[in-house]
PDB file of C-alpha atoms in Angstrom:
ATOM      1  CA  MET A   1      -1.537 -11.354  16.955  1.00  0.00           C
ATOM      2  CA  GLU A   2      -0.479 -14.999  16.907  1.00  0.00           C
ATOM      3  CA  PHE A   3      -2.271 -17.886  15.154  1.00  0.00           C
ATOM      4  CA  THR A   4      -1.569 -21.577  14.666  1.00  0.00           C
ATOM      5  CA  ALA A   5      -2.372 -23.310  11.400  1.00  0.00           C
ATOM      6  CA  LYS A   6      -5.162 -25.175  13.202  1.00  0.00           C
ATOM      7  CA  GLN A   7      -6.722 -21.915  14.432  1.00  0.00           C
ATOM      8  CA  LEU A   8      -6.506 -20.374  10.965  1.00  0.00           C
ATOM      9  CA  ALA A   9      -8.196 -23.412   9.445  1.00  0.00           C
ATOM     10  CA  GLN A  10     -11.012 -23.106  11.982  1.00  0.00           C
ATOM     11  CA  VAL A  11     -11.546 -19.404  11.295  1.00  0.00           C
ATOM     12  CA  LEU A  12     -11.430 -19.907   7.515  1.00  0.00           C
ATOM     13  CA  HIS A  13     -13.235 -23.283   7.372  1.00  0.00           C
ATOM     14  CA  GLY A  14     -10.228 -24.867   5.746  1.00  0.00           C
ATOM     15  CA  THR A  15      -7.945 -27.858   6.248  1.00  0.00           C
ATOM     16  CA  VAL A  16      -4.302 -28.140   7.309  1.00  0.00           C
ATOM     17  CA  ASP A  17      -1.691 -29.854   5.171  1.00  0.00           C
ATOM     18  CA  GLY A  18       1.343 -30.096   7.466  1.00  0.00           C
ATOM     19  CA  ASP A  19       1.941 -29.280  11.126  1.00  0.00           C
ATOM     20  CA  PRO A  20      -1.281 -27.868  12.667  1.00  0.00           C
ATOM     21  CA  GLN A  21       0.724 -26.259  15.503  1.00  0.00           C
ATOM     22  CA  THR A  22       2.825 -24.082  13.177  1.00  0.00           C
ATOM     23  CA  LYS A  23       2.571 -20.496  14.420  1.00  0.00           C
ATOM     24  CA  VAL A  24       2.545 -17.143  12.645  1.00  0.00           C
ATOM     25  CA  SER A  25       2.338 -13.605  14.004  1.00  0.00           C
ATOM     26  CA  ASP A  26       2.399 -11.508  10.831  1.00  0.00           C
ATOM     27  CA  ILE A  27       1.134 -11.443   7.234  1.00  0.00           C
ATOM     28  CA  ALA A  28       3.329 -10.719   4.221  1.00  0.00           C
ATOM     29  CA  LYS A  29       3.255 -10.802   0.432  1.00  0.00           C
ATOM     30  CA  ILE A  30       4.349 -14.149  -0.964  1.00  0.00           C
ATOM     31  CA  GLU A  31       7.519 -12.708  -2.536  1.00  0.00           C
ATOM     32  CA  HIS A  32       8.627 -11.409   0.892  1.00  0.00           C
ATOM     33  CA  GLY A  33       7.586 -14.305   3.142  1.00  0.00           C
ATOM     34  CA  LYS A  34       9.798 -15.137   6.139  1.00  0.00           C
ATOM     35  CA  PRO A  35       9.569 -17.630   9.022  1.00  0.00           C
ATOM     36  CA  GLY A  36       6.801 -16.689  11.436  1.00  0.00           C
ATOM     37  CA  GLN A  37       4.712 -15.108   8.677  1.00  0.00           C
ATOM     38  CA  LEU A  38       1.581 -16.118   6.766  1.00  0.00           C
ATOM     39  CA  CYS A  39       1.474 -15.665   2.984  1.00  0.00           C
ATOM     40  CA  PHE A  40      -1.220 -16.437   0.448  1.00  0.00           C
ATOM     41  CA  TYR A  41      -1.195 -17.713  -3.115  1.00  0.00           C
ATOM     42  CA  ALA A  42      -4.178 -16.731  -5.280  1.00  0.00           C
ATOM     43  CA  ASN A  43      -2.786 -15.387  -8.562  1.00  0.00           C
ATOM     44  CA  PRO A  44      -1.037 -17.895 -10.909  1.00  0.00           C
ATOM     45  CA  LYS A  45       1.309 -15.037 -11.868  1.00  0.00           C
ATOM     46  CA  TYR A  46       3.007 -15.516  -8.478  1.00  0.00           C
ATOM     47  CA  GLU A  47       3.452 -19.305  -8.554  1.00  0.00           C
ATOM     48  CA  GLN A  48       7.244 -19.016  -8.817  1.00  0.00           C
ATOM     49  CA  TYR A  49       7.297 -17.557  -5.302  1.00  0.00           C
ATOM     50  CA  VAL A  50       5.417 -20.517  -3.836  1.00  0.00           C
ATOM     51  CA  TYR A  51       8.606 -22.586  -4.038  1.00  0.00           C
ATOM     52  CA  THR A  52      10.995 -19.927  -2.722  1.00  0.00           C
ATOM     53  CA  CYS A  53       8.776 -18.420  -0.036  1.00  0.00           C
ATOM     54  CA  GLN A  54      10.145 -18.870   3.506  1.00  0.00           C
ATOM     55  CA  ALA A  55       6.806 -18.242   5.247  1.00  0.00           C
ATOM     56  CA  SER A  56       5.711 -20.688   7.932  1.00  0.00           C
ATOM     57  CA  ILE A  57       2.126 -20.968   6.637  1.00  0.00           C
ATOM     58  CA  LEU A  58       0.835 -20.618   3.097  1.00  0.00           C
ATOM     59  CA  LEU A  59      -2.854 -20.064   2.351  1.00  0.00           C
ATOM     60  CA  VAL A  60      -3.861 -21.827  -0.903  1.00  0.00           C
ATOM     61  CA  ASN A  61      -6.912 -23.110  -2.741  1.00  0.00           C
ATOM     62  CA  LYS A  62      -8.001 -26.669  -1.958  1.00  0.00           C
ATOM     63  CA  ASP A  63      -7.264 -27.824  -5.508  1.00  0.00           C
ATOM     64  CA  PHE A  64      -3.691 -26.480  -5.536  1.00  0.00           C
ATOM     65  CA  GLU A  65      -1.161 -29.181  -6.455  1.00  0.00           C
ATOM     66  CA  PRO A  66       2.465 -28.106  -5.862  1.00  0.00           C
ATOM     67  CA  LYS A  67       5.001 -29.020  -8.533  1.00  0.00           C
ATOM     68  CA  GLU A  68       7.869 -29.060  -6.038  1.00  0.00           C
ATOM     69  CA  LYS A  69       8.322 -29.848  -2.357  1.00  0.00           C
ATOM     70  CA  LEU A  70       7.210 -27.005  -0.072  1.00  0.00           C
ATOM     71  CA  GLN A  71       8.638 -25.930   3.276  1.00  0.00           C
ATOM     72  CA  ALA A  72       5.493 -24.195   4.499  1.00  0.00           C
ATOM     73  CA  THR A  73       2.481 -25.698   6.218  1.00  0.00           C
ATOM     74  CA  LEU A  74      -0.511 -25.288   3.893  1.00  0.00           C
ATOM     75  CA  VAL A  75      -3.952 -24.124   4.942  1.00  0.00           C
ATOM     76  CA  ARG A  76      -6.311 -25.115   2.137  1.00  0.00           C
ATOM     77  CA  VAL A  77      -9.540 -23.158   1.589  1.00  0.00           C
ATOM     78  CA  ASP A  78     -12.296 -22.991  -1.026  1.00  0.00           C
ATOM     79  CA  ASP A  79     -11.236 -19.552  -2.297  1.00  0.00           C
ATOM     80  CA  THR A  80      -7.963 -17.995  -1.187  1.00  0.00           C
ATOM     81  CA  TYR A  81      -8.886 -14.394  -1.916  1.00  0.00           C
ATOM     82  CA  SER A  82     -12.201 -14.625  -0.048  1.00  0.00           C
ATOM     83  CA  ALA A  83     -10.476 -16.419   2.844  1.00  0.00           C
ATOM     84  CA  LEU A  84      -7.902 -13.627   3.056  1.00  0.00           C
ATOM     85  CA  ALA A  85     -10.718 -11.067   3.210  1.00  0.00           C
ATOM     86  CA  THR A  86     -12.304 -13.048   6.057  1.00  0.00           C
ATOM     87  CA  LEU A  87      -9.002 -13.287   7.942  1.00  0.00           C
ATOM     88  CA  LEU A  88      -8.176  -9.583   7.625  1.00  0.00           C
ATOM     89  CA  LYS A  89     -11.693  -8.687   8.749  1.00  0.00           C
ATOM     90  CA  TYR A  90     -11.308 -11.004  11.749  1.00  0.00           C
ATOM     91  CA  VAL A  91      -7.928  -9.520  12.740  1.00  0.00           C
ATOM     92  CA  SER A  92      -9.220  -5.968  12.268  1.00  0.00           C
ATOM     93  CA  ALA A  93     -12.233  -6.678  14.487  1.00  0.00           C
ATOM     94  CA  ARG A  94      -9.974  -8.152  17.179  1.00  0.00           C
ATOM     95  CA  LYS A  95      -7.789  -5.041  17.112  1.00  0.00           C
ATOM     96  CA  ARG A  96     -10.794  -2.754  17.440  1.00  0.00           C
ATOM     97  CA  THR A  97     -12.039  -4.795  20.395  1.00  0.00           C
ATOM     98  CA  ASP A  98      -8.646  -4.611  22.101  1.00  0.00           C
ATOM     99  CA  ARG A  99      -8.363  -0.819  21.669  1.00  0.00           C
ATOM    100  CA  ARG A 100     -10.555   1.318  23.904  1.00  0.00           C
ATOM    101  CA  HIS A 101     -11.919   4.565  22.516  1.00  0.00           C
ATOM    102  CA  ARG A 102      -9.895   7.195  24.310  1.00  0.00           C
ATOM    103  CA  GLY A 103     -10.248  10.652  22.727  1.00  0.00           C
ATOM    104  CA  PHE A 104      -8.819  13.579  24.669  1.00  0.00           C
ATOM    105  CA  ARG A 105      -8.004  13.055  28.312  1.00  0.00           C
ATOM    106  CA  SER A 106      -5.449  14.175  30.844  1.00  0.00           C
ATOM    107  CA  SER A 107      -2.900  11.517  29.843  1.00  0.00           C
ATOM    108  CA  TRP A 108      -2.822  12.602  26.185  1.00  0.00           C
ATOM    109  CA  PHE A 109       0.418  14.582  26.440  1.00  0.00           C
ATOM    110  CA  LEU A 110       2.020  11.743  28.394  1.00  0.00           C
ATOM    111  CA  THR A 111       1.714   9.396  25.399  1.00  0.00           C
ATOM    112  CA  THR A 112       2.344  11.853  22.528  1.00  0.00           C
ATOM    113  CA  ARG A 113       5.886  13.130  21.913  1.00  0.00           C
ATOM    114  CA  PHE A 114       6.445  16.565  20.389  1.00  0.00           C
ATOM    115  CA  GLY A 115       9.897  17.761  19.365  1.00  0.00           C
ATOM    116  CA  LYS A 116      11.298  21.256  19.767  1.00  0.00           C
ATOM    117  CA  LYS A 117       9.294  24.243  18.524  1.00  0.00           C
ATOM    118  CA  VAL A 118       6.460  22.231  16.978  1.00  0.00           C
ATOM    119  CA  TYR A 119       3.520  24.357  15.811  1.00  0.00           C
ATOM    120  CA  LEU A 120       0.057  22.816  16.260  1.00  0.00           C
ATOM    121  CA  GLY A 121      -2.782  24.850  14.758  1.00  0.00           C
ATOM    122  CA  SER A 122      -6.205  25.205  16.309  1.00  0.00           C
ATOM    123  CA  HIS A 123      -8.677  22.310  15.939  1.00  0.00           C
ATOM    124  CA  SER A 124      -5.870  19.923  14.982  1.00  0.00           C
ATOM    125  CA  TYR A 125      -5.518  16.554  16.689  1.00  0.00           C
ATOM    126  CA  VAL A 126      -2.460  14.366  17.203  1.00  0.00           C
ATOM    127  CA  GLY A 127      -3.237  10.859  18.460  1.00  0.00           C
ATOM    128  CA  HIS A 128      -1.894   8.750  21.304  1.00  0.00           C
ATOM    129  CA  HIS A 129       1.664   7.406  21.100  1.00  0.00           C
ATOM    130  CA  ALA A 130       2.313   9.592  18.042  1.00  0.00           C
ATOM    131  CA  VAL A 131       5.684  11.308  17.503  1.00  0.00           C
ATOM    132  CA  VAL A 132       6.167  14.727  15.857  1.00  0.00           C
ATOM    133  CA  GLY A 133       9.725  15.849  15.082  1.00  0.00           C
ATOM    134  CA  ASP A 134      11.478  19.145  15.776  1.00  0.00           C
ATOM    135  CA  TYR A 135      10.293  22.310  13.995  1.00  0.00           C
ATOM    136  CA  THR A 136       7.404  20.572  12.244  1.00  0.00           C
ATOM    137  CA  LYS A 137       4.423  22.805  11.515  1.00  0.00           C
ATOM    138  CA  ILE A 138       0.901  21.344  11.632  1.00  0.00           C
ATOM    139  CA  PHE A 139      -1.705  23.808  10.412  1.00  0.00           C
ATOM    140  CA  GLU A 140      -5.349  24.041  11.465  1.00  0.00           C
ATOM    141  CA  ASN A 141      -7.935  21.239  11.144  1.00  0.00           C
ATOM    142  CA  VAL A 142      -5.416  18.432  10.696  1.00  0.00           C
ATOM    143  CA  TYR A 143      -6.027  14.883  11.979  1.00  0.00           C
ATOM    144  CA  ILE A 144      -3.027  12.689  12.827  1.00  0.00           C
ATOM    145  CA  GLY A 145      -3.888   9.206  14.083  1.00  0.00           C
ATOM    146  CA  ASP A 146      -2.478   7.141  16.924  1.00  0.00           C
ATOM    147  CA  GLU A 147       1.072   5.776  16.643  1.00  0.00           C
ATOM    148  CA  THR A 148       1.897   7.878  13.579  1.00  0.00           C
ATOM    149  CA  ARG A 149       5.486   9.141  13.319  1.00  0.00           C
ATOM    150  CA  ILE A 150       6.268  12.456  11.617  1.00  0.00           C
ATOM    151  CA  GLY A 151       9.841  13.634  11.139  1.00  0.00           C
ATOM    152  CA  LYS A 152      11.594  16.983  11.531  1.00  0.00           C
ATOM    153  CA  HIS A 153      10.941  20.201   9.580  1.00  0.00           C
ATOM    154  CA  CYS A 154       7.711  18.920   8.017  1.00  0.00           C
ATOM    155  CA  ILE A 155       4.787  21.103   6.924  1.00  0.00           C
ATOM    156  CA  ILE A 156       1.277  19.660   7.171  1.00  0.00           C
ATOM    157  CA  TYR A 157      -1.259  22.033   5.606  1.00  0.00           C
ATOM    158  CA  PRO A 158      -4.930  22.474   6.695  1.00  0.00           C
ATOM    159  CA  GLY A 159      -7.383  19.632   6.286  1.00  0.00           C
ATOM    160  CA  VAL A 160      -4.824  16.850   5.928  1.00  0.00           C
ATOM    161  CA  VAL A 161      -5.828  13.447   7.315  1.00  0.00           C
ATOM    162  CA  ILE A 162      -3.097  10.998   8.325  1.00  0.00           C
ATOM    163  CA  TYR A 163      -4.473   7.667   9.523  1.00  0.00           C
ATOM    164  CA  PRO A 164      -3.022   5.753  12.501  1.00  0.00           C
ATOM    165  CA  GLY A 165       0.328   4.045  12.159  1.00  0.00           C
ATOM    166  CA  MET A 166       1.722   6.015   9.229  1.00  0.00           C
ATOM    167  CA  ILE A 167       5.430   6.924   8.978  1.00  0.00           C
ATOM    168  CA  ILE A 168       6.439  10.306   7.535  1.00  0.00           C
ATOM    169  CA  GLY A 169      10.113  11.222   7.049  1.00  0.00           C
ATOM    170  CA  ASP A 170      11.953  14.525   7.517  1.00  0.00           C
ATOM    171  CA  ASN A 171      11.332  17.670   5.416  1.00  0.00           C
ATOM    172  CA  VAL A 172       8.051  16.359   4.032  1.00  0.00           C
ATOM    173  CA  ILE A 173       5.371  18.762   2.756  1.00  0.00           C
ATOM    174  CA  ILE A 174       1.755  17.556   2.622  1.00  0.00           C
ATOM    175  CA  HIS A 175      -0.687  19.991   1.047  1.00  0.00           C
ATOM    176  CA  ALA A 176      -4.293  20.703   1.977  1.00  0.00           C
ATOM    177  CA  ASN A 177      -6.862  17.905   2.099  1.00  0.00           C
ATOM    178  CA  ALA A 178      -4.463  15.107   1.206  1.00  0.00           C
ATOM    179  CA  VAL A 179      -5.327  11.751   2.800  1.00  0.00           C
ATOM    180  CA  ILE A 180      -2.551   9.396   3.857  1.00  0.00           C
ATOM    181  CA  GLY A 181      -3.472   5.848   4.835  1.00  0.00           C
ATOM    182  CA  SER A 182      -7.097   5.308   3.823  1.00  0.00           C
ATOM    183  CA  ASP A 183      -8.084   1.737   2.946  1.00  0.00           C
ATOM    184  CA  GLY A 184      -7.183   0.495  -0.494  1.00  0.00           C
ATOM    185  CA  PHE A 185      -9.906  -0.514  -2.937  1.00  0.00           C
ATOM    186  CA  GLY A 186      -9.929  -4.226  -2.208  1.00  0.00           C
ATOM    187  CA  ASN A 187     -13.037  -6.411  -2.439  1.00  0.00           C
ATOM    188  CA  ALA A 188     -13.383 -10.160  -2.851  1.00  0.00           C
ATOM    189  CA  PRO A 189     -16.178 -11.449  -5.143  1.00  0.00           C
ATOM    190  CA  GLN A 190     -18.707 -13.727  -3.440  1.00  0.00           C
ATOM    191  CA  PRO A 191     -20.724 -16.600  -4.950  1.00  0.00           C
ATOM    192  CA  ASP A 192     -23.950 -14.578  -4.731  1.00  0.00           C
ATOM    193  CA  GLY A 193     -22.445 -11.744  -6.795  1.00  0.00           C
ATOM    194  CA  SER A 194     -21.807  -9.429  -3.843  1.00  0.00           C
ATOM    195  CA  TRP A 195     -18.409  -8.138  -2.735  1.00  0.00           C
ATOM    196  CA  GLU A 196     -16.685  -8.704   0.612  1.00  0.00           C
ATOM    197  CA  LYS A 197     -14.524  -5.800   1.795  1.00  0.00           C
ATOM    198  CA  ILE A 198     -10.880  -6.682   2.377  1.00  0.00           C
ATOM    199  CA  GLU A 199      -9.577  -4.968   5.492  1.00  0.00           C
ATOM    200  CA  HIS A 200      -6.235  -3.195   5.157  1.00  0.00           C
ATOM    201  CA  LEU A 201      -3.879  -3.614   8.115  1.00  0.00           C
ATOM    202  CA  GLY A 202      -0.655  -2.175   6.675  1.00  0.00           C
ATOM    203  CA  ASN A 203       0.571   1.409   6.568  1.00  0.00           C
ATOM    204  CA  VAL A 204       2.168   4.087   4.379  1.00  0.00           C
ATOM    205  CA  ILE A 205       5.852   5.018   4.603  1.00  0.00           C
ATOM    206  CA  ILE A 206       6.869   8.370   3.082  1.00  0.00           C
ATOM    207  CA  GLY A 207      10.590   9.030   2.751  1.00  0.00           C
ATOM    208  CA  ASP A 208      12.532  12.210   3.448  1.00  0.00           C
ATOM    209  CA  ASN A 209      12.126  15.335   1.280  1.00  0.00           C
ATOM    210  CA  CYS A 210       8.853  14.247  -0.338  1.00  0.00           C
ATOM    211  CA  GLU A 211       6.026  16.596  -1.319  1.00  0.00           C
ATOM    212  CA  ILE A 212       2.407  15.475  -1.613  1.00  0.00           C
ATOM    213  CA  GLY A 213      -0.066  17.659  -3.530  1.00  0.00           C
ATOM    214  CA  ALA A 214      -3.482  18.914  -2.439  1.00  0.00           C
ATOM    215  CA  GLY A 215      -6.286  16.368  -2.586  1.00  0.00           C
ATOM    216  CA  THR A 216      -3.943  13.448  -3.282  1.00  0.00           C
ATOM    217  CA  THR A 217      -4.748  10.102  -1.669  1.00  0.00           C
ATOM    218  CA  ILE A 218      -2.217   7.424  -0.729  1.00  0.00           C
ATOM    219  CA  ASP A 219      -3.779   4.141   0.411  1.00  0.00           C
ATOM    220  CA  ARG A 220      -2.426   1.962   3.182  1.00  0.00           C
ATOM    221  CA  ALA A 221      -1.247  -1.532   2.293  1.00  0.00           C
ATOM    222  CA  GLU A 222      -3.325  -4.658   2.848  1.00  0.00           C
ATOM    223  CA  PHE A 223      -0.336  -5.735   4.905  1.00  0.00           C
ATOM    224  CA  GLU A 224       3.280  -4.544   4.840  1.00  0.00           C
ATOM    225  CA  SER A 225       3.571  -0.978   3.460  1.00  0.00           C
ATOM    226  CA  THR A 226       2.804   1.394   0.622  1.00  0.00           C
ATOM    227  CA  ILE A 227       6.176   3.111   0.122  1.00  0.00           C
ATOM    228  CA  LEU A 228       7.322   6.432  -1.309  1.00  0.00           C
ATOM    229  CA  GLY A 229      11.097   6.710  -1.549  1.00  0.00           C
ATOM    230  CA  LYS A 230      13.180   9.777  -0.803  1.00  0.00           C
ATOM    231  CA  GLY A 231      12.586  12.927  -2.820  1.00  0.00           C
ATOM    232  CA  VAL A 232       9.333  11.803  -4.454  1.00  0.00           C
ATOM    233  CA  LYS A 233       7.190  14.724  -5.675  1.00  0.00           C
ATOM    234  CA  ILE A 234       3.478  14.182  -6.276  1.00  0.00           C
ATOM    235  CA  ASP A 235       1.159  16.830  -7.716  1.00  0.00           C
ATOM    236  CA  ASN A 236      -2.490  17.507  -6.828  1.00  0.00           C
ATOM    237  CA  LEU A 237      -5.340  15.005  -7.178  1.00  0.00           C
ATOM    238  CA  CYS A 238      -3.276  11.852  -7.653  1.00  0.00           C
ATOM    239  CA  GLN A 239      -4.269   8.369  -6.464  1.00  0.00           C
ATOM    240  CA  ILE A 240      -1.641   5.948  -5.130  1.00  0.00           C
ATOM    241  CA  ALA A 241      -3.198   2.551  -4.395  1.00  0.00           C
ATOM    242  CA  HIS A 242      -2.373  -0.032  -1.744  1.00  0.00           C
ATOM    243  CA  ASN A 243       1.057  -1.713  -1.703  1.00  0.00           C
ATOM    244  CA  VAL A 244       2.449   0.571  -4.412  1.00  0.00           C
ATOM    245  CA  GLU A 245       6.169   1.353  -4.222  1.00  0.00           C
ATOM    246  CA  ILE A 246       7.592   4.526  -5.803  1.00  0.00           C
ATOM    247  CA  GLY A 247      11.349   4.874  -6.188  1.00  0.00           C
ATOM    248  CA  ASP A 248      13.525   7.784  -5.074  1.00  0.00           C
ATOM    249  CA  ASN A 249      13.189  11.128  -6.892  1.00  0.00           C
ATOM    250  CA  THR A 250      10.276  10.086  -9.081  1.00  0.00           C
ATOM    251  CA  VAL A 251       7.862  12.919  -9.958  1.00  0.00           C
ATOM    252  CA  MET A 252       4.178  12.666 -10.814  1.00  0.00           C
ATOM    253  CA  ALA A 253       1.959  15.394 -12.313  1.00  0.00           C
ATOM    254  CA  ALA A 254      -1.724  15.962 -11.524  1.00  0.00           C
ATOM    255  CA  GLN A 255      -4.470  13.341 -11.875  1.00  0.00           C
ATOM    256  CA  CYS A 256      -2.223  10.308 -12.190  1.00  0.00           C
ATOM    257  CA  GLY A 257      -3.505   6.977 -10.916  1.00  0.00           C
ATOM    258  CA  ILE A 258      -1.337   4.013  -9.880  1.00  0.00           C
ATOM    259  CA  ALA A 259      -3.135   0.711  -9.264  1.00  0.00           C
ATOM    260  CA  GLY A 260      -2.314  -1.688  -6.445  1.00  0.00           C
ATOM    261  CA  SER A 261       1.028  -3.455  -5.935  1.00  0.00           C
ATOM    262  CA  THR A 262       2.763  -1.698  -8.835  1.00  0.00           C
ATOM    263  CA  LYS A 263       6.411  -0.710  -8.434  1.00  0.00           C
ATOM    264  CA  ILE A 264       7.582   2.528 -10.056  1.00  0.00           C
ATOM    265  CA  GLY A 265      11.357   2.859 -10.384  1.00  0.00           C
ATOM    266  CA  LYS A 266      13.702   5.675  -9.407  1.00  0.00           C
ATOM    267  CA  ASN A 267      13.938   9.008 -11.256  1.00  0.00           C
ATOM    268  CA  CYS A 268      10.805   8.400 -13.303  1.00  0.00           C
ATOM    269  CA  VAL A 269       8.581  11.169 -14.694  1.00  0.00           C
ATOM    270  CA  LEU A 270       4.814  10.677 -14.954  1.00  0.00           C
ATOM    271  CA  ALA A 271       3.061  13.518 -16.778  1.00  0.00           C
ATOM    272  CA  GLY A 272      -0.558  14.494 -16.192  1.00  0.00           C
ATOM    273  CA  GLN A 273      -3.343  11.880 -16.177  1.00  0.00           C
ATOM    274  CA  VAL A 274      -1.060   8.881 -16.568  1.00  0.00           C
ATOM    275  CA  GLY A 275      -2.681   5.603 -15.557  1.00  0.00           C
ATOM    276  CA  VAL A 276      -0.715   2.504 -14.565  1.00  0.00           C
ATOM    277  CA  ALA A 277      -2.396  -0.880 -14.098  1.00  0.00           C
ATOM    278  CA  GLY A 278      -1.769  -3.063 -11.054  1.00  0.00           C
ATOM    279  CA  HIS A 279       1.023  -5.566 -10.255  1.00  0.00           C
ATOM    280  CA  LEU A 280       3.445  -4.040 -12.778  1.00  0.00           C
ATOM    281  CA  LYS A 281       7.081  -2.957 -12.659  1.00  0.00           C
ATOM    282  CA  ILE A 282       8.251   0.284 -14.267  1.00  0.00           C
ATOM    283  CA  ALA A 283      12.010   0.555 -14.848  1.00  0.00           C
ATOM    284  CA  ASP A 284      14.169   3.399 -13.517  1.00  0.00           C
ATOM    285  CA  ASN A 285      14.377   6.657 -15.509  1.00  0.00           C
ATOM    286  CA  THR A 286      11.150   5.975 -17.421  1.00  0.00           C
ATOM    287  CA  THR A 287       9.161   8.954 -18.722  1.00  0.00           C
ATOM    288  CA  LEU A 288       5.427   8.527 -19.334  1.00  0.00           C
ATOM    289  CA  ALA A 289       3.911  11.306 -21.433  1.00  0.00           C
ATOM    290  CA  ALA A 290       0.534  12.844 -20.599  1.00  0.00           C
ATOM    291  CA  GLN A 291      -2.466  10.468 -20.616  1.00  0.00           C
ATOM    292  CA  THR A 292      -0.301   7.422 -21.202  1.00  0.00           C
ATOM    293  CA  GLY A 293      -1.900   4.138 -20.157  1.00  0.00           C
ATOM    294  CA  VAL A 294       0.488   1.400 -19.008  1.00  0.00           C
ATOM    295  CA  ILE A 295      -0.876  -2.162 -19.018  1.00  0.00           C
ATOM    296  CA  GLY A 296       2.378  -4.154 -19.060  1.00  0.00           C
ATOM    297  CA  ASN A 297       5.790  -4.163 -17.414  1.00  0.00           C
ATOM    298  CA  VAL A 298       8.370  -1.618 -18.586  1.00  0.00           C
ATOM    299  CA  ARG A 299      11.673  -3.487 -18.310  1.00  0.00           C
ATOM    300  CA  LYS A 300      14.052  -1.265 -20.299  1.00  0.00           C
ATOM    301  CA  GLU A 301      15.363   1.785 -18.444  1.00  0.00           C
ATOM    302  CA  GLY A 302      15.377   5.304 -19.836  1.00  0.00           C
ATOM    303  CA  GLN A 303      12.472   5.020 -22.268  1.00  0.00           C
ATOM    304  CA  VAL A 304       9.940   7.720 -23.126  1.00  0.00           C
ATOM    305  CA  LEU A 305       6.505   6.133 -23.615  1.00  0.00           C
ATOM    306  CA  PHE A 306       3.279   7.583 -24.994  1.00  0.00           C
ATOM    307  CA  GLY A 307      -0.239   6.396 -25.826  1.00  0.00           C
ATOM    308  CA  SER A 308      -2.646   3.819 -24.469  1.00  0.00           C
ATOM    309  CA  PRO A 309      -1.462   1.146 -24.387  1.00  0.00           C
ATOM    310  CA  ALA A 310       1.965   2.709 -23.925  1.00  0.00           C
ATOM    311  CA  LEU A 311       4.497   2.562 -26.764  1.00  0.00           C
ATOM    312  CA  PRO A 312       7.963   4.075 -27.241  1.00  0.00           C
ATOM    313  CA  ILE A 313       7.230   7.622 -28.325  1.00  0.00           C
ATOM    314  CA  ARG A 314       8.778   7.355 -31.811  1.00  0.00           C
ATOM    315  CA  THR A 315       6.794   4.162 -32.487  1.00  0.00           C
ATOM    316  CA  PHE A 316       3.618   5.864 -31.274  1.00  0.00           C
ATOM    317  CA  LEU A 317       4.135   8.952 -33.456  1.00  0.00           C
ATOM    318  CA  LYS A 318       4.787   6.821 -36.568  1.00  0.00           C
ATOM    319  CA  SER A 319       1.681   4.747 -35.842  1.00  0.00           C
ATOM    320  CA  TYR A 320      -0.399   7.861 -35.224  1.00  0.00           C
ATOM    321  CA  ALA A 321       0.749   9.413 -38.513  1.00  0.00           C
ATOM    322  CA  LYS A 322      -0.435   6.325 -40.427  1.00  0.00           C
ATOM    323  CA  PHE A 323      -3.669   6.194 -38.447  1.00  0.00           C
ATOM    324  CA  LYS A 324      -4.359   9.861 -39.163  1.00  0.00           C
ATOM    325  CA  GLN A 325      -3.501   9.428 -42.847  1.00  0.00           C
ATOM    326  CA  ALA A 326      -5.880   6.453 -43.140  1.00  0.00           C
ATOM    327  CA  GLY A 327      -8.682   8.519 -41.606  1.00  0.00           C
ATOM    328  CA  GLU A 328      -8.233  11.266 -44.213  1.00  0.00           C
ATOM    329  CA  GLU A 329      -8.501   8.934 -47.217  1.00  0.00           C
TER     330      GLU A 329
END
């Protein structure tokens, strides 16, 4: 869907600083912005990207004063985060209007591509323009949305829900009642104290040879993608939030929760009930012991961390020994 800066300003009740005829057809995170895309700047933590972003249009607060010359056309609004929520809601509504409700009909098999020897259990549904690879087995009571792509030799167990537009690699196992692609938990605070839902227009990409446990939920991105690399193994009842990226061969035990936009490195180990706050980076080969709470970036590779907030395990054990000793006095 294409917008000019002038049209965006009208929808969002903002003003244009630059060329009002600048066009965009996609939305991206500010650190990934390219020509033809819209990005937004709301969190001061990301100001460095304002000056390197290649996006054609940048959504900013009206009081934003750049410290350097910018390439992008600015659309200034009262509150960037609320304006983004309004824009995503507007785009989502337009998409729903453009898409007719189709359900089953005679043309269904003309738009859905099944590979060789695919098994489709009873009461399972595969949407329009979806693709299912060779030898994939879809058990009973599974929902697979429109335009989803599933690779070869996958196993999708009963009760799994895969929302439209998701991408699943080869040799992926998804256990019962997992949900892939539900909306992330995004809400913009309003002046009256209420919350405005932020629509999520992105998707989830799951790499080859991954396994997703029963009851686990992986949220779609606001825009762009939530990404699981190759060989990722996730246990039961885990929550992966919107725009999270998990590196190749990382494993995660039951009841872990990863907040939005966090990047977990390759070959990491997350033991049971680990919680990781949002917008963080966890270095490769990091091990997080059970019930560890991570609230800051982990920059050094190969560490074993424990506690909440997380500390190197030897530091934690020394601190705990002193804490315990003080409690016994």
